[in-house]
PDB file of C-alpha atoms and ligand atoms in Angstrom:
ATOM      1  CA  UNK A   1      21.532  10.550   2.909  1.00 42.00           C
ATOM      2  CA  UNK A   2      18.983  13.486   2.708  1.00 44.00           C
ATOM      3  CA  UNK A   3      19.026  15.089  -1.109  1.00 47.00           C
ATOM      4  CA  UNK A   4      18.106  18.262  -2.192  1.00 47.00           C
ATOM      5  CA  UNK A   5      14.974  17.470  -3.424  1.00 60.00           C
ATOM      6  CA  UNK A   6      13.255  15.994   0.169  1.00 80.00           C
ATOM      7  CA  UNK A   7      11.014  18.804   1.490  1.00 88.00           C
ATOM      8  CA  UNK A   8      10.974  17.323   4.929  1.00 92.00           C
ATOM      9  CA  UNK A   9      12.179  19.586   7.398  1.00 91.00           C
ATOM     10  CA  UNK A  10      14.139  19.426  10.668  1.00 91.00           C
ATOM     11  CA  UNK A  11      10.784  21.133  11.891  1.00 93.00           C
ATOM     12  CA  UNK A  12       8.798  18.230  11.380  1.00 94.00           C
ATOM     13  CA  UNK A  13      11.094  15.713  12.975  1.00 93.00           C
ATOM     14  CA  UNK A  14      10.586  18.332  15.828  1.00 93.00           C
ATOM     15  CA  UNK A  15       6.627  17.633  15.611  1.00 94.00           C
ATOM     16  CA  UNK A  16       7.470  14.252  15.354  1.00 93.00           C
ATOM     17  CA  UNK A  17       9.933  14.365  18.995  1.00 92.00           C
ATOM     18  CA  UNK A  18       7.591  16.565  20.963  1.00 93.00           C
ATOM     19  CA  UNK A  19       4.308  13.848  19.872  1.00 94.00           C
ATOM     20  CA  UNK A  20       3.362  11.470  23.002  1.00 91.00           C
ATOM     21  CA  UNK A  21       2.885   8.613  20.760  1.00 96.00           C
ATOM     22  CA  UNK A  22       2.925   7.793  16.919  1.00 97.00           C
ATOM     23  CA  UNK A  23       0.547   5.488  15.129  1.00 97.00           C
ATOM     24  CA  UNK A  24       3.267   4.660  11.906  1.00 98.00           C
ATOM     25  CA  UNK A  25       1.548   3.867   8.771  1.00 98.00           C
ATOM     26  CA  UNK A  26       3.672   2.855   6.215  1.00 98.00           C
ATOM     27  CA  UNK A  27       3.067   1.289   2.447  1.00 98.00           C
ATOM     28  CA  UNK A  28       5.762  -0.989   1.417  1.00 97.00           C
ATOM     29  CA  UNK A  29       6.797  -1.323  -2.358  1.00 95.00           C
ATOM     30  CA  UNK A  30       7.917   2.137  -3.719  1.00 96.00           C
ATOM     31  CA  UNK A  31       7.742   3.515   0.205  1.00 98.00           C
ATOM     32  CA  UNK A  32       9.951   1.145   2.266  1.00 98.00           C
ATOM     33  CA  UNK A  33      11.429  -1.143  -0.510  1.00 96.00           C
ATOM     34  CA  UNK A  34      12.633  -0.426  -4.117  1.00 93.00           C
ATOM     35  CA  UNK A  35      10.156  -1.632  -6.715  1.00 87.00           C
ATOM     36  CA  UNK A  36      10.429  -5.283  -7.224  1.00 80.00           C
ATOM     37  CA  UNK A  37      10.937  -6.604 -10.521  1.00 76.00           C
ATOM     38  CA  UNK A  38       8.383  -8.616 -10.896  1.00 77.00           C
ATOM     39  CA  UNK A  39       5.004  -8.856  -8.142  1.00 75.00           C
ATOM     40  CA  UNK A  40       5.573 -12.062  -7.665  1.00 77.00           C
ATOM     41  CA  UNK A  41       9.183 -11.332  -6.134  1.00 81.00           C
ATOM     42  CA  UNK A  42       8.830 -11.854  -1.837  1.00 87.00           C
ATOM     43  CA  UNK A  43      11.997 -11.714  -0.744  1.00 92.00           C
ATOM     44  CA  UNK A  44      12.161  -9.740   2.302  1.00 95.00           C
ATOM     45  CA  UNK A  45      14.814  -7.114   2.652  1.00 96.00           C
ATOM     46  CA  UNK A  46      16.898  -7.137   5.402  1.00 96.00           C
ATOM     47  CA  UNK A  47      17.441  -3.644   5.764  1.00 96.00           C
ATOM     48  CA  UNK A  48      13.156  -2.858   6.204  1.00 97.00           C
ATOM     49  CA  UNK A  49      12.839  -5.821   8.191  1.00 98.00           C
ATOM     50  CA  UNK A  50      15.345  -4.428  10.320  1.00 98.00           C
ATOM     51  CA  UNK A  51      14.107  -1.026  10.856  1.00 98.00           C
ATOM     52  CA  UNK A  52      10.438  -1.756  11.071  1.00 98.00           C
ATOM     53  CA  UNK A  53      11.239  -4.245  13.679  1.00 98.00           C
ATOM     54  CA  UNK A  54      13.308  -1.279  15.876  1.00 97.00           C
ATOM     55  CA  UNK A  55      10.571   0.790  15.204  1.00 97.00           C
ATOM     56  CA  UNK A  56       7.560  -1.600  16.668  1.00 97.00           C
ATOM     57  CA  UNK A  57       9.991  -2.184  19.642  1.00 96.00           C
ATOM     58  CA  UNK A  58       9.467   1.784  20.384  1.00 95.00           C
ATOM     59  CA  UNK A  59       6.870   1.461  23.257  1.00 94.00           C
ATOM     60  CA  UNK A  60       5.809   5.128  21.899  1.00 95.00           C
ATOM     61  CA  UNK A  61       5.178   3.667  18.257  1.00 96.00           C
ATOM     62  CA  UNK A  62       2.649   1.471  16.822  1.00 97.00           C
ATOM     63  CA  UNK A  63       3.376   0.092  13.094  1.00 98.00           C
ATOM     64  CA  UNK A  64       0.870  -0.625  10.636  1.00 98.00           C
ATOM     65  CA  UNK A  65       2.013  -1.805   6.908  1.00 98.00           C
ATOM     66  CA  UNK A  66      -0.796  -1.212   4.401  1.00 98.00           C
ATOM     67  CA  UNK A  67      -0.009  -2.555   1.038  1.00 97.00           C
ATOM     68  CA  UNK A  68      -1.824  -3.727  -2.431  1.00 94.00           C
ATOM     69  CA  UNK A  69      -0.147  -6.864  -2.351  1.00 94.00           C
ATOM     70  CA  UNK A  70      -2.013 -10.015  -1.032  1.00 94.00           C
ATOM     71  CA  UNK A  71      -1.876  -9.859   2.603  1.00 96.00           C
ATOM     72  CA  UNK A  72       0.382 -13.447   2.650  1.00 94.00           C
ATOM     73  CA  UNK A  73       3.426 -11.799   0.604  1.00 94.00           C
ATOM     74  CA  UNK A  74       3.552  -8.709   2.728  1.00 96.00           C
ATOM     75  CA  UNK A  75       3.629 -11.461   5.817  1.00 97.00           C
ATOM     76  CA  UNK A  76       6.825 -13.196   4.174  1.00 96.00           C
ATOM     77  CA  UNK A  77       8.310  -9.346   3.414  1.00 97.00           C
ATOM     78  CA  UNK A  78       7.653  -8.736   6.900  1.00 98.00           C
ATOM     79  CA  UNK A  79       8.031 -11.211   9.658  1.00 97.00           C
ATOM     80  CA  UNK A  80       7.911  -8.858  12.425  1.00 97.00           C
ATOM     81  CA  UNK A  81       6.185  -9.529  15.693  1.00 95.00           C
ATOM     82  CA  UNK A  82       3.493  -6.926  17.332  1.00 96.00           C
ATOM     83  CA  UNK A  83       2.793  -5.027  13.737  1.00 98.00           C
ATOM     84  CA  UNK A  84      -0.177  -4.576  12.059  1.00 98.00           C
ATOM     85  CA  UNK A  85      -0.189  -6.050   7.951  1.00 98.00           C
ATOM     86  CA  UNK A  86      -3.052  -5.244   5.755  1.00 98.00           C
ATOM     87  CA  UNK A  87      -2.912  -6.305   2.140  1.00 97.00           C
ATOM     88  CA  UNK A  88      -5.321  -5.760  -0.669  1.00 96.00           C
ATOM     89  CA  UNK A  89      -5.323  -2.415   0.222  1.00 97.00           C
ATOM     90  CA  UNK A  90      -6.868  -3.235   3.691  1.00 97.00           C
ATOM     91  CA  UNK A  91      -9.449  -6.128   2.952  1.00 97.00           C
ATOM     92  CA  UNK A  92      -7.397  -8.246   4.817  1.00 97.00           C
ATOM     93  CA  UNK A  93      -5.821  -7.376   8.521  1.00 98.00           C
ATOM     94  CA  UNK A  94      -2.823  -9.504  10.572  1.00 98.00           C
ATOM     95  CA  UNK A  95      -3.488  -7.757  13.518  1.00 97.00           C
ATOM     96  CA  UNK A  96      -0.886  -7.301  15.879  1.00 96.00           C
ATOM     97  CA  UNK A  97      -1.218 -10.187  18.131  1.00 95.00           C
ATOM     98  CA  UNK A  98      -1.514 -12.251  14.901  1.00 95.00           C
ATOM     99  CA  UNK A  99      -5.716 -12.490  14.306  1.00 96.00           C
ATOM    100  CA  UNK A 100      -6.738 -12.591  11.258  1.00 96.00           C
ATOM    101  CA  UNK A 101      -9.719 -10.166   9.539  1.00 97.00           C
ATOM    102  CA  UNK A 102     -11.499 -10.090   6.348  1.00 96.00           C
ATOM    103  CA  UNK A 103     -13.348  -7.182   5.975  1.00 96.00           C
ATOM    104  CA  UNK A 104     -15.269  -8.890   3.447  1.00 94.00           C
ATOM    105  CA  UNK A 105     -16.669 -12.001   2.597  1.00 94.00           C
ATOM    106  CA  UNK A 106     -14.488 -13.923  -0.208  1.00 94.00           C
ATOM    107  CA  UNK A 107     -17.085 -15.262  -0.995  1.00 95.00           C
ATOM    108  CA  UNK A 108     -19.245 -12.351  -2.405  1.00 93.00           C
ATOM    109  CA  UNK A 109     -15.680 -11.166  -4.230  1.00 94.00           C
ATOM    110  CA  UNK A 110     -14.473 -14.367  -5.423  1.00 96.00           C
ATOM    111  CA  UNK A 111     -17.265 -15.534  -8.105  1.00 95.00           C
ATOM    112  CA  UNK A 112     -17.180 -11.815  -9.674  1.00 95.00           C
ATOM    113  CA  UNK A 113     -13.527 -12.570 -10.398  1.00 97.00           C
ATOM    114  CA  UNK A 114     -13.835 -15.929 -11.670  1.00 97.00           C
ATOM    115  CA  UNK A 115     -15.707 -14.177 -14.196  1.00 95.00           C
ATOM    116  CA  UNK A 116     -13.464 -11.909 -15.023  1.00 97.00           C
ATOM    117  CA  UNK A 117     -10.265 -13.481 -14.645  1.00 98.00           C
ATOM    118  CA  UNK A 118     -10.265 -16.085 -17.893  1.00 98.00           C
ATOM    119  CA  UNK A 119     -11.301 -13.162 -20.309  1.00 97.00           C
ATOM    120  CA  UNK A 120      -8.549 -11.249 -18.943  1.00 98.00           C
ATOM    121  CA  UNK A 121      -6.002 -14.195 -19.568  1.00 98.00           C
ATOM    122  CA  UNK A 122      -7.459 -15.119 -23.080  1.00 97.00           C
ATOM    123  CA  UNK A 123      -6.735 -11.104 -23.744  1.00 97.00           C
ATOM    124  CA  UNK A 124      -3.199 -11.254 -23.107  1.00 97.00           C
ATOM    125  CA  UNK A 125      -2.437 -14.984 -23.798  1.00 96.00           C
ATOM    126  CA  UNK A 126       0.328 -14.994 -26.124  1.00 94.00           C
ATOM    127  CA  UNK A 127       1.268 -11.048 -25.758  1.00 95.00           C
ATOM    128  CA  UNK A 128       4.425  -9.840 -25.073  1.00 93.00           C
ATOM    129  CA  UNK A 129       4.804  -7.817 -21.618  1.00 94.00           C
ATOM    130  CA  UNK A 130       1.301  -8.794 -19.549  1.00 96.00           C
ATOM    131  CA  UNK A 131       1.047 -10.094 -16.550  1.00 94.00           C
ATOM    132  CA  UNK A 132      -1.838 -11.144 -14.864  1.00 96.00           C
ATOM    133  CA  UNK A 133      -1.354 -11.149 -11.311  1.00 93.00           C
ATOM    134  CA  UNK A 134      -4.197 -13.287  -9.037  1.00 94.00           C
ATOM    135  CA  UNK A 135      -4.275 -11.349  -5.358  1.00 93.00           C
ATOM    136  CA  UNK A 136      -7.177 -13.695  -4.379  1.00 94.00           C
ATOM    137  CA  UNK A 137      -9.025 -10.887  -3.069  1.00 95.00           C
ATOM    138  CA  UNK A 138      -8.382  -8.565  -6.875  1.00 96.00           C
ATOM    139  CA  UNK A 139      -7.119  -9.317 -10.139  1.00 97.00           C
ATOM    140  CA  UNK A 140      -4.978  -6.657 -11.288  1.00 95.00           C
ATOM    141  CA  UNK A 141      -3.375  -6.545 -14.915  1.00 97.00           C
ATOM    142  CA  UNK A 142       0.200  -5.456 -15.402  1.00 94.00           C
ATOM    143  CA  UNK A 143       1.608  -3.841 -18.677  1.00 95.00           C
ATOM    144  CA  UNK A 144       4.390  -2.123 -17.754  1.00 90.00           C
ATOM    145  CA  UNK A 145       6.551  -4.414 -19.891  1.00 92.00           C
ATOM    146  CA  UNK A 146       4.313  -4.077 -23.391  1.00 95.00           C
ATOM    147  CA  UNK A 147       4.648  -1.498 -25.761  1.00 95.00           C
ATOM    148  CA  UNK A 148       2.589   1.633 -25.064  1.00 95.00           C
ATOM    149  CA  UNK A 149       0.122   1.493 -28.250  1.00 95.00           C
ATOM    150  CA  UNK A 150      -0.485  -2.155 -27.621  1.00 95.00           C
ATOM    151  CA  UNK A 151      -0.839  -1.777 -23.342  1.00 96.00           C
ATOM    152  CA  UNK A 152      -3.704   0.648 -24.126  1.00 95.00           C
ATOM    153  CA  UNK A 153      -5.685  -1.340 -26.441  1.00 96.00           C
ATOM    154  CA  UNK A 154      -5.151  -4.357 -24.221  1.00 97.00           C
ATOM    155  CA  UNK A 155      -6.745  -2.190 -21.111  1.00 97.00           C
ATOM    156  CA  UNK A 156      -9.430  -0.630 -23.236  1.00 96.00           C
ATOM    157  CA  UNK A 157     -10.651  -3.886 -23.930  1.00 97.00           C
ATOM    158  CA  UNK A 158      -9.974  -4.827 -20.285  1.00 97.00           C
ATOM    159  CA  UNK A 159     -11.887  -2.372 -18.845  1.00 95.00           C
ATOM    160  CA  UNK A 160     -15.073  -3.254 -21.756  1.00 95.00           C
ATOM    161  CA  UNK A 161     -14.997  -6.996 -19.980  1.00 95.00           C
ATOM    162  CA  UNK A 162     -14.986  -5.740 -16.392  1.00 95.00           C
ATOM    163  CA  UNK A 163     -17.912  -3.091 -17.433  1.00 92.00           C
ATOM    164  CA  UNK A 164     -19.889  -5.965 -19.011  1.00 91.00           C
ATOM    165  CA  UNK A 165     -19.944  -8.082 -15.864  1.00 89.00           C
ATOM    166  CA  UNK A 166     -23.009  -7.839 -13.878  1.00 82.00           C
ATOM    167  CA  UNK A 167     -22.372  -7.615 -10.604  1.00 80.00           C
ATOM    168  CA  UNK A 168     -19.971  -4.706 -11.302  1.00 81.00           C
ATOM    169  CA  UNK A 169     -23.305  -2.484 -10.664  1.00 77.00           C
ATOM    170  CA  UNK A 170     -23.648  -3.430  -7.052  1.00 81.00           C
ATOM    171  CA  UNK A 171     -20.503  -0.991  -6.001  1.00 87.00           C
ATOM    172  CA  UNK A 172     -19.308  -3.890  -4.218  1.00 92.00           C
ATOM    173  CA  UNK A 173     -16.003  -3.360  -6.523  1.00 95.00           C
ATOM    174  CA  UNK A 174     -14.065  -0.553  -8.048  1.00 94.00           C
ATOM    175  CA  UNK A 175     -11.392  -0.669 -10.610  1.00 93.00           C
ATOM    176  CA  UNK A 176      -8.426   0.671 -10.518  1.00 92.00           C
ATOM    177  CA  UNK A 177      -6.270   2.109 -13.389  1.00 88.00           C
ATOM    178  CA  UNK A 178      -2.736   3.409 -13.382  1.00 82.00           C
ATOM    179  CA  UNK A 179       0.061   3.697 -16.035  1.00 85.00           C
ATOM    180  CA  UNK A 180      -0.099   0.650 -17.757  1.00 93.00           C
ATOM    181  CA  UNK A 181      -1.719  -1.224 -15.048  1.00 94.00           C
ATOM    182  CA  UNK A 182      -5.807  -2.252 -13.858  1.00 96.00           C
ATOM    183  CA  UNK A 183      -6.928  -3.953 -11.040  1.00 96.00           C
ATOM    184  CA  UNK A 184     -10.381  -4.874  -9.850  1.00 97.00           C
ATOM    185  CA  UNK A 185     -10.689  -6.087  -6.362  1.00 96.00           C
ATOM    186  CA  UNK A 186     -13.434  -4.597  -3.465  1.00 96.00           C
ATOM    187  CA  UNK A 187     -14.457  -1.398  -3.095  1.00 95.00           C
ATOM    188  CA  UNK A 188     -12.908  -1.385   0.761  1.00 95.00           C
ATOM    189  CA  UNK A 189     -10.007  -2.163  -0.996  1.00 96.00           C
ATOM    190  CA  UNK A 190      -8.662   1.553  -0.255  1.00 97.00           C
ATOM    191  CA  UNK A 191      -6.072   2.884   1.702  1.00 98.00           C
ATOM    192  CA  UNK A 192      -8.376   5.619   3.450  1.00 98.00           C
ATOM    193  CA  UNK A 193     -11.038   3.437   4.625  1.00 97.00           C
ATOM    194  CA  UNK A 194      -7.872   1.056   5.883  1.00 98.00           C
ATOM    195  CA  UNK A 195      -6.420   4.180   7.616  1.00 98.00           C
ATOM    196  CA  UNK A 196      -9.824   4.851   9.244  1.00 98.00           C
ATOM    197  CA  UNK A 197     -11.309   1.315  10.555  1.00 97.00           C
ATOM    198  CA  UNK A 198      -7.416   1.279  12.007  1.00 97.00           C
ATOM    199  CA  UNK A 199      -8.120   3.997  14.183  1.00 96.00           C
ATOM    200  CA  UNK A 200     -11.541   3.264  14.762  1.00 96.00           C
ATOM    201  CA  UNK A 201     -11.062   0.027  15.528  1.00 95.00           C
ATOM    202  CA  UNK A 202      -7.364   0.359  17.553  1.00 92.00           C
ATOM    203  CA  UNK A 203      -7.565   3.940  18.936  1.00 90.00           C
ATOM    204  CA  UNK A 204      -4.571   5.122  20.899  1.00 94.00           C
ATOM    205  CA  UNK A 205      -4.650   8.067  23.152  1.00 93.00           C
ATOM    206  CA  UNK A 206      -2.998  10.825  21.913  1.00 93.00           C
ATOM    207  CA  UNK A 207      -0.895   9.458  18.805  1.00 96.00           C
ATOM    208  CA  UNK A 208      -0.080  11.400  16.057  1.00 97.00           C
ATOM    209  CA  UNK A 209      -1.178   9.362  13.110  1.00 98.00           C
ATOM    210  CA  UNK A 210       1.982   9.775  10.335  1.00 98.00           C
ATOM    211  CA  UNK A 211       1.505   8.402   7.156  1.00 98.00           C
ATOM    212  CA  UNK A 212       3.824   7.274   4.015  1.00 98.00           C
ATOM    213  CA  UNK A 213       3.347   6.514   0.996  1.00 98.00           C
ATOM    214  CA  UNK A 214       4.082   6.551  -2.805  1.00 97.00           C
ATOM    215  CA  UNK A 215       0.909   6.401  -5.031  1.00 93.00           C
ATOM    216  CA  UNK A 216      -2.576   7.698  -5.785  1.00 92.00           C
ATOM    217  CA  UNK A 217      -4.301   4.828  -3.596  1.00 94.00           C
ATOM    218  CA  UNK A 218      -1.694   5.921  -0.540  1.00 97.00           C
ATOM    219  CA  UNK A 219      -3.215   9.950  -1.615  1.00 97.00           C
ATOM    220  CA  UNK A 220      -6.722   8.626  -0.388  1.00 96.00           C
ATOM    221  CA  UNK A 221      -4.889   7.471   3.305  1.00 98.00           C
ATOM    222  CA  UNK A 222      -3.149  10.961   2.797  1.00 98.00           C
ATOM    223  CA  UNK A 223      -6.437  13.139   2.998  1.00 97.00           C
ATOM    224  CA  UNK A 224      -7.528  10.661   5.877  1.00 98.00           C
ATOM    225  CA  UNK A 225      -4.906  11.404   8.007  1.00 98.00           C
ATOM    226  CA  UNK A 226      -4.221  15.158   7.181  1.00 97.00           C
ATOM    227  CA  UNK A 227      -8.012  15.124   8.625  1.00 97.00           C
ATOM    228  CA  UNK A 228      -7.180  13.734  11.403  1.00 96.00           C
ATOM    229  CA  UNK A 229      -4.524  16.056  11.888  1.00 96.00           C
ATOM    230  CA  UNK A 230      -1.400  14.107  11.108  1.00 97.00           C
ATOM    231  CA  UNK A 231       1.171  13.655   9.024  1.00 97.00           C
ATOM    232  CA  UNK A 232       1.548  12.440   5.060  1.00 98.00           C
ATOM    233  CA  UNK A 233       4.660  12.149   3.415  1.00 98.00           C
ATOM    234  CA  UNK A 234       4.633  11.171  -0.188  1.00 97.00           C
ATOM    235  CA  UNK A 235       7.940   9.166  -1.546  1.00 97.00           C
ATOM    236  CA  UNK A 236       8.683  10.362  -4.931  1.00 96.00           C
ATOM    237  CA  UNK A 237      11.857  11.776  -6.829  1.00 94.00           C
ATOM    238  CA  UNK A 238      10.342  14.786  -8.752  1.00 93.00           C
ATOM    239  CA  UNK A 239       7.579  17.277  -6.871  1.00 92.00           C
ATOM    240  CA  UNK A 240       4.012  16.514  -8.157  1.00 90.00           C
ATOM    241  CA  UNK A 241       0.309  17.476  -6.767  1.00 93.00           C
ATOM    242  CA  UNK A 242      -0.474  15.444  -3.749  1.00 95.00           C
ATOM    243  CA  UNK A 243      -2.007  16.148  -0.012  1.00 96.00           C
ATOM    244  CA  UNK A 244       1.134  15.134   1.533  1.00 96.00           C
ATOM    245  CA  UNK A 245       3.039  17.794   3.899  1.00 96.00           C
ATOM    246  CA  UNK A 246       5.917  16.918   2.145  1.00 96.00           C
ATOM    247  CA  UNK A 247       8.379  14.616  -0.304  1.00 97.00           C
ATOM    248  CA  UNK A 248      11.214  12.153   0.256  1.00 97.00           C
ATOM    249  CA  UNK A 249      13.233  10.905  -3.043  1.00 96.00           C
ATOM    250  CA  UNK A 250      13.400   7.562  -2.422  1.00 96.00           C
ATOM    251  CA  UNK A 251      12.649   4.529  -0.533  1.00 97.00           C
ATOM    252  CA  UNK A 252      16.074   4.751   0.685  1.00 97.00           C
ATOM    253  CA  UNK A 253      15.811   8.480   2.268  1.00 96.00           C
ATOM    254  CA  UNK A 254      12.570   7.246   3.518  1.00 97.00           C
ATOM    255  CA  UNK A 255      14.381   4.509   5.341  1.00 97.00           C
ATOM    256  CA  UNK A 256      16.795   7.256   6.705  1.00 96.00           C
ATOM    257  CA  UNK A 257      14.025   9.701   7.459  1.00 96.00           C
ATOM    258  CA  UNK A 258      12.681   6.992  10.018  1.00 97.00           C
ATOM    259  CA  UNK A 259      16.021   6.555  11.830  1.00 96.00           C
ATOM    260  CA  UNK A 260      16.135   9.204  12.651  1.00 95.00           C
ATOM    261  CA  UNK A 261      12.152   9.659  13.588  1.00 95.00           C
ATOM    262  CA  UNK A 262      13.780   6.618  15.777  1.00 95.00           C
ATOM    263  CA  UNK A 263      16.822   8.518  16.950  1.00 94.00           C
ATOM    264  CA  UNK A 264      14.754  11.364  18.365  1.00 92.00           C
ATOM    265  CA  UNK A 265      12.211   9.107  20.066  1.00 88.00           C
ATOM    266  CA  UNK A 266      15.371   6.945  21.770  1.00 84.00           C
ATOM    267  CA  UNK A 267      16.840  10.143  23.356  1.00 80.00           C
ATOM    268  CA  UNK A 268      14.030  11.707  24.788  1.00 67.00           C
TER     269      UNK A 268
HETATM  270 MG1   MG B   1       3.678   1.798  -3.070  1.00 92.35          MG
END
């Protein structure tokens, strides 16, 4: 189901083949699956649950799934032995043999957010289109359903209350911002540093680390890996500026890109 606007050439599957091992990072919503309608939705798909589980049973491929969601949705979206899940943007690890990690205390997150998180709700209590999602480990703020003139003064004023909390000076947090969307969580929360204690932390000879990915926080695990020398693909359906070494359209093509990253690996 290739289209004519994925970049990604036979040449790379090639690059792909002739690797001795792959380290698979993959982001799910936007990536794997379609967007869901609502962040709250974790129903797992049967199709990704499918592939990513043929894909972990590859002795030459590790999987690790890094998403924004809390790390116990992306364990219900994917209930796949042997993989590595990391949620929050990789604050919290499932590692393969099932340990858990927090990469940092809740408890020097948690208070900050407590703070935060009833003068976000009083903002948008009785709006039309907000939603104010709890990750535990983040808050993040969700207008994609408001009208644009009233989304932007809602974040304006949502980004005032975050600056005027305190402990927002210790760089213990960043925020993030988006179209129509803020979150505040850690400042580990990020896709890079995820990438990197990975490696660090689970190094495997002679993999080719191959990364994909949708958004700006999956650019920042782009850069990471390009520096190590492997592989980003951004999933998108228009071309736009990004360190990826190429595009797919859709979660779908993705999908179809990595049977056949499968396909290659099973005959040789
Ligand atoms: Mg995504």
């Amino acid at each position: 189901m290739t289209t004519p606007t994925d970049t990604c050439t036979p040449a790379l599957l090639d690059r792909l083949a002739a690797a001795e091992r792959l380290w698979l990072f993959l982001d799910y919503d936007g990536t794997l699956a379609d967007f869901a309608a609502t962040p709250e939705y974790v129903e797992p798909d049967p199709d990704v649950v499918g592939l990513v589980a043929r894909l972990a049973a590859s002795e030459r491929i590790r999987v690790a799934v890094i998403s924004g969601r809390r790390l116990d949705h992306v364990q219900k979206l994917l209930p796949v032995p042997g993989i590595l899940l990391a949620g929050a943007y990789g604050v919290e690890l499932q590692t393969p043999t099932g340990d858990r990690i927090d990469r940092v205390p809740y408890s020097t997150i948690r208070p900050t957010l407590d703070l935060i998180k009833p003068r976000w709700e009083k903002l948008i209590a009785g709006r039309e289109g907000f939603f104010l999602e709890d990750k535990g480990w983040a808050l993040a703020l969700h207008a994609r359903f408001a009208d644009d003139v009233t989304a932007q003064r809602v974040l304006v004023a949502a980004n005032r209350i975050v600056s005027q909390t305190p402990s927002l000076k210790t760089g213990r947090f960043r925020l993030l911002g988006g179209h129509k969307f803020m979150e505040i969580g850690p400042s580990l929360g990020n896709k890079g540093l995820a990438v990197e204690y990975i490696l660090e932390n689970a190094p495997w000879p002679d993999a080719l680390p191959v990364y994909l990915g949708d958004d700006d926080k999956d650019e920042e695990a782009f850069r990471v890996v390009k520096g190590r020398g492997g592989v980003a693909i951004v999933i998108a359906n228009a071309p736009r500026a990004t360190a990826a070494d190429c595009r797919l359209a859709s979660p779908q093509a993705a999908r179809w890109w990595l049977e056949r990253v499968l396909a290659r690996f099973e005959e040789t």
